[in-house]
PDB file of C-alpha atoms and ligand atoms in Angstrom:
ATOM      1  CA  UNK P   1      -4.092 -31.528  -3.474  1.00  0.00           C
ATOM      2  CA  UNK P   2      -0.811 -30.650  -5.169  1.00  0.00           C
ATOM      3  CA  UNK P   3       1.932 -29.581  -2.707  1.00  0.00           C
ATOM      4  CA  UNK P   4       3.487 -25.636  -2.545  1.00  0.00           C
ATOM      5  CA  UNK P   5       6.034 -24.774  -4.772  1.00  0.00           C
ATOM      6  CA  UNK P   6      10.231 -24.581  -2.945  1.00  0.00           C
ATOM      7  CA  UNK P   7      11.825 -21.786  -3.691  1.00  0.00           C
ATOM      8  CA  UNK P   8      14.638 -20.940  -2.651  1.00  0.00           C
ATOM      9  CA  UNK P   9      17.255 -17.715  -3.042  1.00  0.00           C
ATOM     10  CA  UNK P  10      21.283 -17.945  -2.861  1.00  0.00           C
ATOM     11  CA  UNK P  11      24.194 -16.033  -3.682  1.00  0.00           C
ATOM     12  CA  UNK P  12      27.499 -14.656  -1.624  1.00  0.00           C
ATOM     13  CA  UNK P  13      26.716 -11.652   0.191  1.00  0.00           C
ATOM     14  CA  UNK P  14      26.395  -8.692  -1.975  1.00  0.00           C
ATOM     15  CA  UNK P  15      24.956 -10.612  -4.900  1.00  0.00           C
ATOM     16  CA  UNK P  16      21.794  -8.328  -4.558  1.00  0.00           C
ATOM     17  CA  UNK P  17      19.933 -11.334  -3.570  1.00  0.00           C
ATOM     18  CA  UNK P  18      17.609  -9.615  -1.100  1.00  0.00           C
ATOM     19  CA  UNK P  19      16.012  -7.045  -3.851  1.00  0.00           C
ATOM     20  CA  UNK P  20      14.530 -10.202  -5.779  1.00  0.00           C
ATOM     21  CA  UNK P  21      13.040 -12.059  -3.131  1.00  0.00           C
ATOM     22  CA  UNK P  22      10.296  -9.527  -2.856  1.00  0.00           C
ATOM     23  CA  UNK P  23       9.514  -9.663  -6.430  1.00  0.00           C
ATOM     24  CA  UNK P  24       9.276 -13.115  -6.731  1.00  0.00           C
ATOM     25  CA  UNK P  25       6.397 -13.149  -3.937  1.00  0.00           C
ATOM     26  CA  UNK P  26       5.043 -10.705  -5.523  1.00  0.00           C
ATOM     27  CA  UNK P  27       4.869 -12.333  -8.999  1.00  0.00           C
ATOM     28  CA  UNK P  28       3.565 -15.477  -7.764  1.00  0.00           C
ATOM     29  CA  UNK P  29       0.680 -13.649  -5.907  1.00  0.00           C
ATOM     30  CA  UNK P  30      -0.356 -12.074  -9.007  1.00  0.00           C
ATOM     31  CA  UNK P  31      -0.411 -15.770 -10.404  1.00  0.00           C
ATOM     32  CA  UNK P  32      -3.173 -16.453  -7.449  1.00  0.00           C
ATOM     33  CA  UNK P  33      -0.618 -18.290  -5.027  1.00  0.00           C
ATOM     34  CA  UNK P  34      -0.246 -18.099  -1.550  1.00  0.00           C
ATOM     35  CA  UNK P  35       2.766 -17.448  -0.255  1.00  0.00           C
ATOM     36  CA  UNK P  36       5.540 -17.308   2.977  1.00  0.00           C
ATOM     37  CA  UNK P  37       9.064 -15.974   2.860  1.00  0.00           C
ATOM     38  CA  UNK P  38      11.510 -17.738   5.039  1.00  0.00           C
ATOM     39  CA  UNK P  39      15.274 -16.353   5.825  1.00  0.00           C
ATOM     40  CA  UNK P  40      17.841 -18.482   7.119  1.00  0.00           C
ATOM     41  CA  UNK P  41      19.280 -18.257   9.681  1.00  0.00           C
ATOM     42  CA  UNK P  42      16.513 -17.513  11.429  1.00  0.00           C
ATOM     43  CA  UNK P  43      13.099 -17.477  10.415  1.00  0.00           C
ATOM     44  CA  UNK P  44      11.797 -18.427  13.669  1.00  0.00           C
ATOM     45  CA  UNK P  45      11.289 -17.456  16.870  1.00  0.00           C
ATOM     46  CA  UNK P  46      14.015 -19.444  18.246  1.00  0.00           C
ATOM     47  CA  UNK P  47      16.187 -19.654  14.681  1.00  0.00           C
ATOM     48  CA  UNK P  48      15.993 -16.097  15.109  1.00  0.00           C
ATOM     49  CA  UNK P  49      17.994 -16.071  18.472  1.00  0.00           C
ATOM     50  CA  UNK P  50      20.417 -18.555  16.515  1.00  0.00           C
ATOM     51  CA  UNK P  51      21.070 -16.709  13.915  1.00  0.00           C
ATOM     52  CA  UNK P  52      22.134 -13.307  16.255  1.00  0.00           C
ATOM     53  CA  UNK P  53      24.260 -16.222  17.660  1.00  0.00           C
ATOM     54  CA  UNK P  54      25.732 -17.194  14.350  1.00  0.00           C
ATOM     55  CA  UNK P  55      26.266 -13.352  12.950  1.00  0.00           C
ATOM     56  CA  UNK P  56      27.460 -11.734  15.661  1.00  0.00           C
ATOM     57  CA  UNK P  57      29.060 -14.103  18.459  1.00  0.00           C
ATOM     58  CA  UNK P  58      32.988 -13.902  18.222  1.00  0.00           C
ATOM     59  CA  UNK P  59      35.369 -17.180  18.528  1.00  0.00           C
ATOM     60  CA  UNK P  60      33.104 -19.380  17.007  1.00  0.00           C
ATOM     61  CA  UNK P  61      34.409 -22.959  15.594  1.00  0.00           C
ATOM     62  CA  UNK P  62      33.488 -23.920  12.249  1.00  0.00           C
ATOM     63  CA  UNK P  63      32.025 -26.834  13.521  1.00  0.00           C
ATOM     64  CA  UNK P  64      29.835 -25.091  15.555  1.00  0.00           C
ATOM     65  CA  UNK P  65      28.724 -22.754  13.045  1.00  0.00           C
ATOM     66  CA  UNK P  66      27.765 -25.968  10.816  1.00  0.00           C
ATOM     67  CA  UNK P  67      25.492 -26.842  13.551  1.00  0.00           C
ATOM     68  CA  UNK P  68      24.016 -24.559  14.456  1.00  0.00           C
ATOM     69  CA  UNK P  69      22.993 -23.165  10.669  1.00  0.00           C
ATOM     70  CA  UNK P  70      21.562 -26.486  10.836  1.00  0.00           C
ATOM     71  CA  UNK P  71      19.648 -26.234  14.114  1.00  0.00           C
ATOM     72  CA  UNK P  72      17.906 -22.851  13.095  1.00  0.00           C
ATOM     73  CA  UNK P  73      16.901 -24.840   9.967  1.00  0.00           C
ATOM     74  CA  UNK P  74      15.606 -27.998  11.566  1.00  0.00           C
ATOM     75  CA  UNK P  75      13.527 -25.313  13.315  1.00  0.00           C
ATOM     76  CA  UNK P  76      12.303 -23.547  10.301  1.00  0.00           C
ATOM     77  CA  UNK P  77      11.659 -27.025   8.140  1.00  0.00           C
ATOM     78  CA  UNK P  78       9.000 -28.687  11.351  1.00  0.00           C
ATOM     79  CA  UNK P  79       7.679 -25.216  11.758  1.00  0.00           C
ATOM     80  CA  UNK P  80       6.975 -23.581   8.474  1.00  0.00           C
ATOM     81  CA  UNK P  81       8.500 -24.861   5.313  1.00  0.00           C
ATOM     82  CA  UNK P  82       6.314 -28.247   6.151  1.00  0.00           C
ATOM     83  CA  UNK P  83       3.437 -27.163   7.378  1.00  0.00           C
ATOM     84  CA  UNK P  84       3.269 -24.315   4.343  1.00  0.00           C
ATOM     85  CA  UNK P  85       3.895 -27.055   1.559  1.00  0.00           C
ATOM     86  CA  UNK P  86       1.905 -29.924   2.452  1.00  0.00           C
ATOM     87  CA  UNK P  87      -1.456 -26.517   2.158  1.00  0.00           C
ATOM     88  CA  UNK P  88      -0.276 -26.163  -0.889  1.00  0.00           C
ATOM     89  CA  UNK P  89       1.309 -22.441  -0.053  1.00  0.00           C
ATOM     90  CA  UNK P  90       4.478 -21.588  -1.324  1.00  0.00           C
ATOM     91  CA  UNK P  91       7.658 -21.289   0.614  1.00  0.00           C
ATOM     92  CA  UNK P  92       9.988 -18.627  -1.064  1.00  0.00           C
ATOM     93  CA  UNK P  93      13.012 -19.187   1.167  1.00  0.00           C
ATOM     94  CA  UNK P  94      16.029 -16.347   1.270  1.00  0.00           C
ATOM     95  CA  UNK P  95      18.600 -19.311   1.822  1.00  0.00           C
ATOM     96  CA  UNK P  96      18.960 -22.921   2.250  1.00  0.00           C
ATOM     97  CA  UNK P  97      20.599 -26.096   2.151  1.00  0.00           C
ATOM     98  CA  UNK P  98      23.298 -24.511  -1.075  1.00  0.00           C
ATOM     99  CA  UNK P  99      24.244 -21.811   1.550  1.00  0.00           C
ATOM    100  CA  UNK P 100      25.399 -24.303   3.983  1.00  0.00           C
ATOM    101  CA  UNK P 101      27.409 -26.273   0.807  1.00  0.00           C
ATOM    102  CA  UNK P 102      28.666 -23.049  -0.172  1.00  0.00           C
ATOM    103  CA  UNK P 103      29.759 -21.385   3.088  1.00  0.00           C
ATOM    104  CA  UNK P 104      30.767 -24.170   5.153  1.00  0.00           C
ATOM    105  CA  UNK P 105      31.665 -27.149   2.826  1.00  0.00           C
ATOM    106  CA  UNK P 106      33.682 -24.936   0.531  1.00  0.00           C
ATOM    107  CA  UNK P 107      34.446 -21.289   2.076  1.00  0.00           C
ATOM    108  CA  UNK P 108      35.044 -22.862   5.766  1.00  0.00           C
ATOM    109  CA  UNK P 109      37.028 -26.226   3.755  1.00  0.00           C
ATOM    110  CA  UNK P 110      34.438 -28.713   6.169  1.00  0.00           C
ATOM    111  CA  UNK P 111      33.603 -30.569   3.103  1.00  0.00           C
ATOM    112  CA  UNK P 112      30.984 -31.421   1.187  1.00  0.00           C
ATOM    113  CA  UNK P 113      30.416 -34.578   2.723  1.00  0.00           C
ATOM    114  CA  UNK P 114      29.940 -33.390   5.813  1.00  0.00           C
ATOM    115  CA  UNK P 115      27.801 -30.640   5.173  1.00  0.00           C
ATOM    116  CA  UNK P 116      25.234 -33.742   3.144  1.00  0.00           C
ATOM    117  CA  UNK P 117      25.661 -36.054   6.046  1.00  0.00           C
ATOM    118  CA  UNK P 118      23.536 -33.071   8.136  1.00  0.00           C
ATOM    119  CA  UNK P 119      21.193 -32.980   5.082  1.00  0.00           C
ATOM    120  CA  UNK P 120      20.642 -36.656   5.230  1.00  0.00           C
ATOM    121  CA  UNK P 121      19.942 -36.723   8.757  1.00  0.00           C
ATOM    122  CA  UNK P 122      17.291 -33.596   8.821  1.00  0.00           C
ATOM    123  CA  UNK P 123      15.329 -34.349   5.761  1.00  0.00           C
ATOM    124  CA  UNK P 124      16.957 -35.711   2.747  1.00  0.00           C
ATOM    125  CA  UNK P 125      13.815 -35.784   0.788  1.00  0.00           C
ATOM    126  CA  UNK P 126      13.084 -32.144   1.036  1.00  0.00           C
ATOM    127  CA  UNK P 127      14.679 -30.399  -2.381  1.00  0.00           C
ATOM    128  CA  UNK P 128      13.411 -27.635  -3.599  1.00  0.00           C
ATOM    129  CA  UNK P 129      11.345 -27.044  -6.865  1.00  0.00           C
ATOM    130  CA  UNK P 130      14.133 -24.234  -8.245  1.00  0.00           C
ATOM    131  CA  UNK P 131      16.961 -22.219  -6.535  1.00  0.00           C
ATOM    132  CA  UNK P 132      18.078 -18.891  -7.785  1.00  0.00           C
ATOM    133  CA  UNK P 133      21.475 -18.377  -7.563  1.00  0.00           C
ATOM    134  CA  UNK P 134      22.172 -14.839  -7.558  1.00  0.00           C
ATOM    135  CA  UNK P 135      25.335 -14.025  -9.385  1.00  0.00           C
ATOM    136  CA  UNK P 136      28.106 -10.924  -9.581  1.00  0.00           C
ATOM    137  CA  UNK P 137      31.865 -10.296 -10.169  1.00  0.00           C
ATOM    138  CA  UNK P 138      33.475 -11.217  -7.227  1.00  0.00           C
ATOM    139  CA  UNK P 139      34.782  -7.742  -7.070  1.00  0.00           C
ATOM    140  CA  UNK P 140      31.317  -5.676  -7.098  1.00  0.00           C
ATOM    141  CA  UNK P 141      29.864  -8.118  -4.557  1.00  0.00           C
ATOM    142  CA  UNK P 142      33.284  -7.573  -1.887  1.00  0.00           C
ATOM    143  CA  UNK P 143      32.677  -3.298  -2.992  1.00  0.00           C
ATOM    144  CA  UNK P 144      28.910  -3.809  -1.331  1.00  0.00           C
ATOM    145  CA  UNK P 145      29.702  -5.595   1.292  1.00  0.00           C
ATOM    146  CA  UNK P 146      32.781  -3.097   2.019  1.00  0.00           C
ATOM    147  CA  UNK P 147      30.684  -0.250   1.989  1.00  0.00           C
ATOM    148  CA  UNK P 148      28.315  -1.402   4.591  1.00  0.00           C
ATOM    149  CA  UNK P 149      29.514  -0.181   8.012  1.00  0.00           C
ATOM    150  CA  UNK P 150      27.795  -2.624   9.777  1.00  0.00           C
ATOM    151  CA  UNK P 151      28.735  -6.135   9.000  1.00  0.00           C
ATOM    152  CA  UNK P 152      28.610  -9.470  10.228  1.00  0.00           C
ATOM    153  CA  UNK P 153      30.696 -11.989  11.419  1.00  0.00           C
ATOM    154  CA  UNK P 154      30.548 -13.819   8.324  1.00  0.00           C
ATOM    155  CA  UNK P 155      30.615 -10.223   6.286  1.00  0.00           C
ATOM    156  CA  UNK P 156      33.770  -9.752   7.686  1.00  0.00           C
ATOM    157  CA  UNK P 157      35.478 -12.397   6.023  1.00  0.00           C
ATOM    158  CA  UNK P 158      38.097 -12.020   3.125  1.00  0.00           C
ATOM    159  CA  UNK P 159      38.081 -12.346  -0.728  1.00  0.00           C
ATOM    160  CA  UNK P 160      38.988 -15.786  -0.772  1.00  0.00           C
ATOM    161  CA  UNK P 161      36.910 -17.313   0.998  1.00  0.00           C
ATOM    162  CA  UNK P 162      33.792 -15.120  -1.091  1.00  0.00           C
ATOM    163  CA  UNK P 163      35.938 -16.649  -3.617  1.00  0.00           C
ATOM    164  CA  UNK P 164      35.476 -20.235  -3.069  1.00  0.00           C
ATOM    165  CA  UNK P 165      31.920 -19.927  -1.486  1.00  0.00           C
ATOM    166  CA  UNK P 166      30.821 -18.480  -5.058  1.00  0.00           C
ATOM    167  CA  UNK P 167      32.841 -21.031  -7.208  1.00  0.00           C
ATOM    168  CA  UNK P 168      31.243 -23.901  -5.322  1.00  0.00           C
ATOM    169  CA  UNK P 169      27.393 -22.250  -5.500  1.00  0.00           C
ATOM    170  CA  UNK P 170      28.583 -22.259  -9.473  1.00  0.00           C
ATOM    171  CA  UNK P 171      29.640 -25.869  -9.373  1.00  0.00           C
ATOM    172  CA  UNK P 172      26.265 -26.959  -7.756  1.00  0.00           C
ATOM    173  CA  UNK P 173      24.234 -24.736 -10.159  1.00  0.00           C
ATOM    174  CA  UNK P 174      26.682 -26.838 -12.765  1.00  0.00           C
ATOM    175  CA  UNK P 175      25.439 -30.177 -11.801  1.00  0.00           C
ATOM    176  CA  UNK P 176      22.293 -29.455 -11.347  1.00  0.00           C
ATOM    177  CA  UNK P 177      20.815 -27.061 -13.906  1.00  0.00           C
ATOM    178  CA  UNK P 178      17.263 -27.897 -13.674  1.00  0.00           C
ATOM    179  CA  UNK P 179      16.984 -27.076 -10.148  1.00  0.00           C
ATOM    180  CA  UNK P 180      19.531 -24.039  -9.858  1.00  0.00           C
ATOM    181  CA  UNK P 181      19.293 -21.316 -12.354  1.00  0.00           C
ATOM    182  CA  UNK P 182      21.996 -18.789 -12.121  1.00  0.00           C
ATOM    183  CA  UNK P 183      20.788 -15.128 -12.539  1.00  0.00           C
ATOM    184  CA  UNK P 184      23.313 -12.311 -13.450  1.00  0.00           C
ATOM    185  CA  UNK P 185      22.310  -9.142 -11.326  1.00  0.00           C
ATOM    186  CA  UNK P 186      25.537  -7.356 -12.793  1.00  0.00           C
ATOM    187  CA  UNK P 187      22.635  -5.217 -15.266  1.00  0.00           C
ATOM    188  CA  UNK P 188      19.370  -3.754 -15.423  1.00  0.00           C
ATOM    189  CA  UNK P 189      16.967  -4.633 -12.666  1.00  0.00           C
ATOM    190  CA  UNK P 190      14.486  -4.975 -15.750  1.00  0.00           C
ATOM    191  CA  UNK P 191      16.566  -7.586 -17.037  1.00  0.00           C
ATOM    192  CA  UNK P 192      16.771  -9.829 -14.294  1.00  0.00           C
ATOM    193  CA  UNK P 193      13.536  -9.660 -13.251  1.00  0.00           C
ATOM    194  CA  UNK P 194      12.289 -10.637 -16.815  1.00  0.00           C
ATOM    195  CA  UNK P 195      14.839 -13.617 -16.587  1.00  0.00           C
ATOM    196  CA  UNK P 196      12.970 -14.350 -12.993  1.00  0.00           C
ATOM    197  CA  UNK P 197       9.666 -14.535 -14.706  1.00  0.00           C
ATOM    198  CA  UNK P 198      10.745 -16.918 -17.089  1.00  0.00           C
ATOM    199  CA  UNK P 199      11.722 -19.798 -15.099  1.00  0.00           C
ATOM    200  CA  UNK P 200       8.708 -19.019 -12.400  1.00  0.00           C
ATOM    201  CA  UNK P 201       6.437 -19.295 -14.952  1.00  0.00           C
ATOM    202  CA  UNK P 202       7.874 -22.268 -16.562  1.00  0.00           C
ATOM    203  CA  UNK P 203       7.720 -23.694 -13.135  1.00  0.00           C
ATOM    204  CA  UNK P 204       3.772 -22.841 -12.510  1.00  0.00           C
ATOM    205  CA  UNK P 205       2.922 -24.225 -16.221  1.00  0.00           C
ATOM    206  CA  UNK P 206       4.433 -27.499 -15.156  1.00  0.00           C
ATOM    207  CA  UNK P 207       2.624 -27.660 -11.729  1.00  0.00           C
ATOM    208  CA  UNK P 208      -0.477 -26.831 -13.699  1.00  0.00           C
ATOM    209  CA  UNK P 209       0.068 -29.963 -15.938  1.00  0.00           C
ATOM    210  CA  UNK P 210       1.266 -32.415 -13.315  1.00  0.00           C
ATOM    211  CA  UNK P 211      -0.969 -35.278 -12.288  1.00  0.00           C
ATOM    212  CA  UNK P 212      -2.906 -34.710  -9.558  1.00  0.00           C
TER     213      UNK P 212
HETATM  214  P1  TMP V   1      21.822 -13.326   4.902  1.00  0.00           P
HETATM  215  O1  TMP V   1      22.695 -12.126   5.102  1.00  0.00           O
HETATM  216  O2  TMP V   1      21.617 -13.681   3.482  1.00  0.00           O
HETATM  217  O3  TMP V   1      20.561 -13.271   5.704  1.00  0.00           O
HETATM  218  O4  TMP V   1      22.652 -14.597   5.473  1.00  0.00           O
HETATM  219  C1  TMP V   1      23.323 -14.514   6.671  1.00  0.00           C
HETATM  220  C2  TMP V   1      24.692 -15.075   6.527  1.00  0.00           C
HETATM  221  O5  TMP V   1      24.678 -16.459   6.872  1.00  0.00           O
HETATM  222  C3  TMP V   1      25.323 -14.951   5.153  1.00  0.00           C
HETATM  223  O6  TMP V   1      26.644 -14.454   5.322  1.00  0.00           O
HETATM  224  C4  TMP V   1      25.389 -16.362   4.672  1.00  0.00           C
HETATM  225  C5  TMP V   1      25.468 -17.169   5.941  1.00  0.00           C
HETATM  226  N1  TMP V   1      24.967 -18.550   5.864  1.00  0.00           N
HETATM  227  C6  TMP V   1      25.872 -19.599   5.981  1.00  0.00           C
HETATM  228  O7  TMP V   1      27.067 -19.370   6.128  1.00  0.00           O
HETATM  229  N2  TMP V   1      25.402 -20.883   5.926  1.00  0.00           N
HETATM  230  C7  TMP V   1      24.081 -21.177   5.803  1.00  0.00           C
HETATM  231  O8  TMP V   1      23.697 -22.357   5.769  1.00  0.00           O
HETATM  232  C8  TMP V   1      23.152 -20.070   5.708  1.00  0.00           C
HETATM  233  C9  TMP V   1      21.692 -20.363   5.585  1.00  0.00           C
HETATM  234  C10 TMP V   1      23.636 -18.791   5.733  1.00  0.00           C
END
């Protein structure tokens, strides 16, 4: 039995990530897969009280945001992403392990290093089959996020730290190109969505042609 597909979704807040995750389920189900979507924080029961923690506690140390990103995804990894792979469904996950490079390695300055030593010890092995990284001028993304009267902790942060969480998504879709496409969403819906198709179907032709 051939495992699910990983998939996962990135970008800084205000990339317009949210708008394509739907479409991608959508477009594998019309290829005859089965599918979950996942959304990290959260995506659990008790990720879910995590991540109200995470977005909307005040005073928090950037240690204990690291953590606790982590927790809700230890959570969400035993409890779905696992079970959902190893049936062969596919896990389309709104965030993962890049967001916590991104956001706390690079936009809180933890590190990289420390951010991979949490990888290692959850589940080192578990990569996922292609990331989209969803990409726009700094400047529209900050105009989004400025216009929405409700925002998060982490919303609330300034342009330089969207600044270096977006130059260090770029730098991992840099050194790793076959796993992390990066999608322009700065144009026509149309467009990206065709540019979506392209790499999920290259994707599904080379699961079809894998060994079983
Ligand atoms: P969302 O708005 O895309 O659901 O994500 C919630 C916020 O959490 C968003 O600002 C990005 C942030 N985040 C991190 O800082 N580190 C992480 O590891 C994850 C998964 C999300």
């Amino acid at each position: 039995m051939k495992k699910g597909l990983f998939i996962s979704v990135e970008g800084i807040d205000g990339a317009g990530k949210s708008t394509h995750v739907n479409f991608i389920c959508e477009y594998l189900e019309s290829k005859g897969k089965t599918v979950v979507v996942t959304r990290e924080p959260g995506g659990t029961p008790l990720g879910e009280q995590i991540r109200n923690l995470l977005l909307h506690s005040t005073n928090m140390h950037h240690n204990t945001e690291l953590l606790l990103m982590f927790a809700s995804r230890q959570e969400l990894i035993e409890k779905i992403i696992f079970p959902n792979l190893k049936d062969g469904i596919c896990v389309v996950a709104d965030r993962f392990v890049d967001a916590s490079l991104a956001y706390q390695g690079a936009g809180r300055g933890l590190g990289m290093a420390k951010v991979k030593q949490l990888i290692n010890l959850l589940e080192p092995g578990l990569t996922t089959d292609l990331t989209f990284l969803f990409n726009v001028p700094l400047s529209i993304a900050v105009n989004r996020i400025a216009k929405n009267r409700n925002k998060d902790r982490i919303e609330e942060e300034n342009e330089d730290f969207f600044t270096k969480v977006q130059n260090a998504y770029l730098d991992i879709a840099k050194a790793q190109p076959d796993r992390m496409k990066v999608i322009n969403t700065n144009r026509l819906k149309s467009e990206t969505r065709n540019e979506i198709i392209q790499h999920l179907d290259y994707l599904l032709d080379k699961q079809n042609d894998a060994p079983l």
